[in-house]
Amino acid sequence: GYAEVISQYRRSAATLFAQQKIPEENRIPIFQAEVGETTKLQAWIEEHQPDVILSQTPKWYQHLIETGYRIPDDFGYIHLGLSARNDHFAGIDPNWEEMGRIAANQIIDQLNRNEVGIPDHPLVTLIQGDWIDGETLPRKMERRAKSLEQRA
């Protein structure tokens, strides 16, 4: 999707790299489809039985609910680009305001140095995101109890 394109596929690359440490039969492939392709999503969920779904957009969450899935009962949902209007999701707040502040400062610095146009060597700044607990993941104690029940 669009979020992967603008991140230069860093999330997908990191996921595929991390999966190399997992036995091949336990790996779940990255789901790729346009938002709204619910039949394809249902088939992927049925085949792979994920514990949690990670997404950059709340649109997939809406499609899952409309399709009849119960989140977090059927599986968890983590939103990777939270903002203030996504207050019930569990996920990552990328600190959008801090990104904007740093971007504005970089532009101001360039203007103060009389630099115009695209830099020959663009500066890339990473901002650490913050984990936000939310209703789309089961509570920690409930997850632990389910895990112990399944082992017994």
C-alpha angles and dihedrals in degrees: 000000000000094000090058092049094053091045089051089241093293094142093050091046092050091048093050091046093050091048090063087077091057122079108260094241090058097050120109114209120233110265111234123185141115115275108271099034089122096159090059090046092050091051091050092049092047092050099043104028096210121204090213138007121218119204141167093216135055088217091084089052090055091049091050092051092045089050090057104259116143112221123230093009097063095032138327127264124213121192112210097197107044123178132177091273091059094065100146097052126098111225150082125326102206091199096247093183092055090049090053093047092051092045091051091049091051091052092047090050091051092050091049088055091047091244116153134178130022112331118244088230109028117209115238116203122189119206117200114237125223125234114238121196114223147165095268094076125058114251115268095248092049091051091049092049091049090049092051092047091052091051093051 
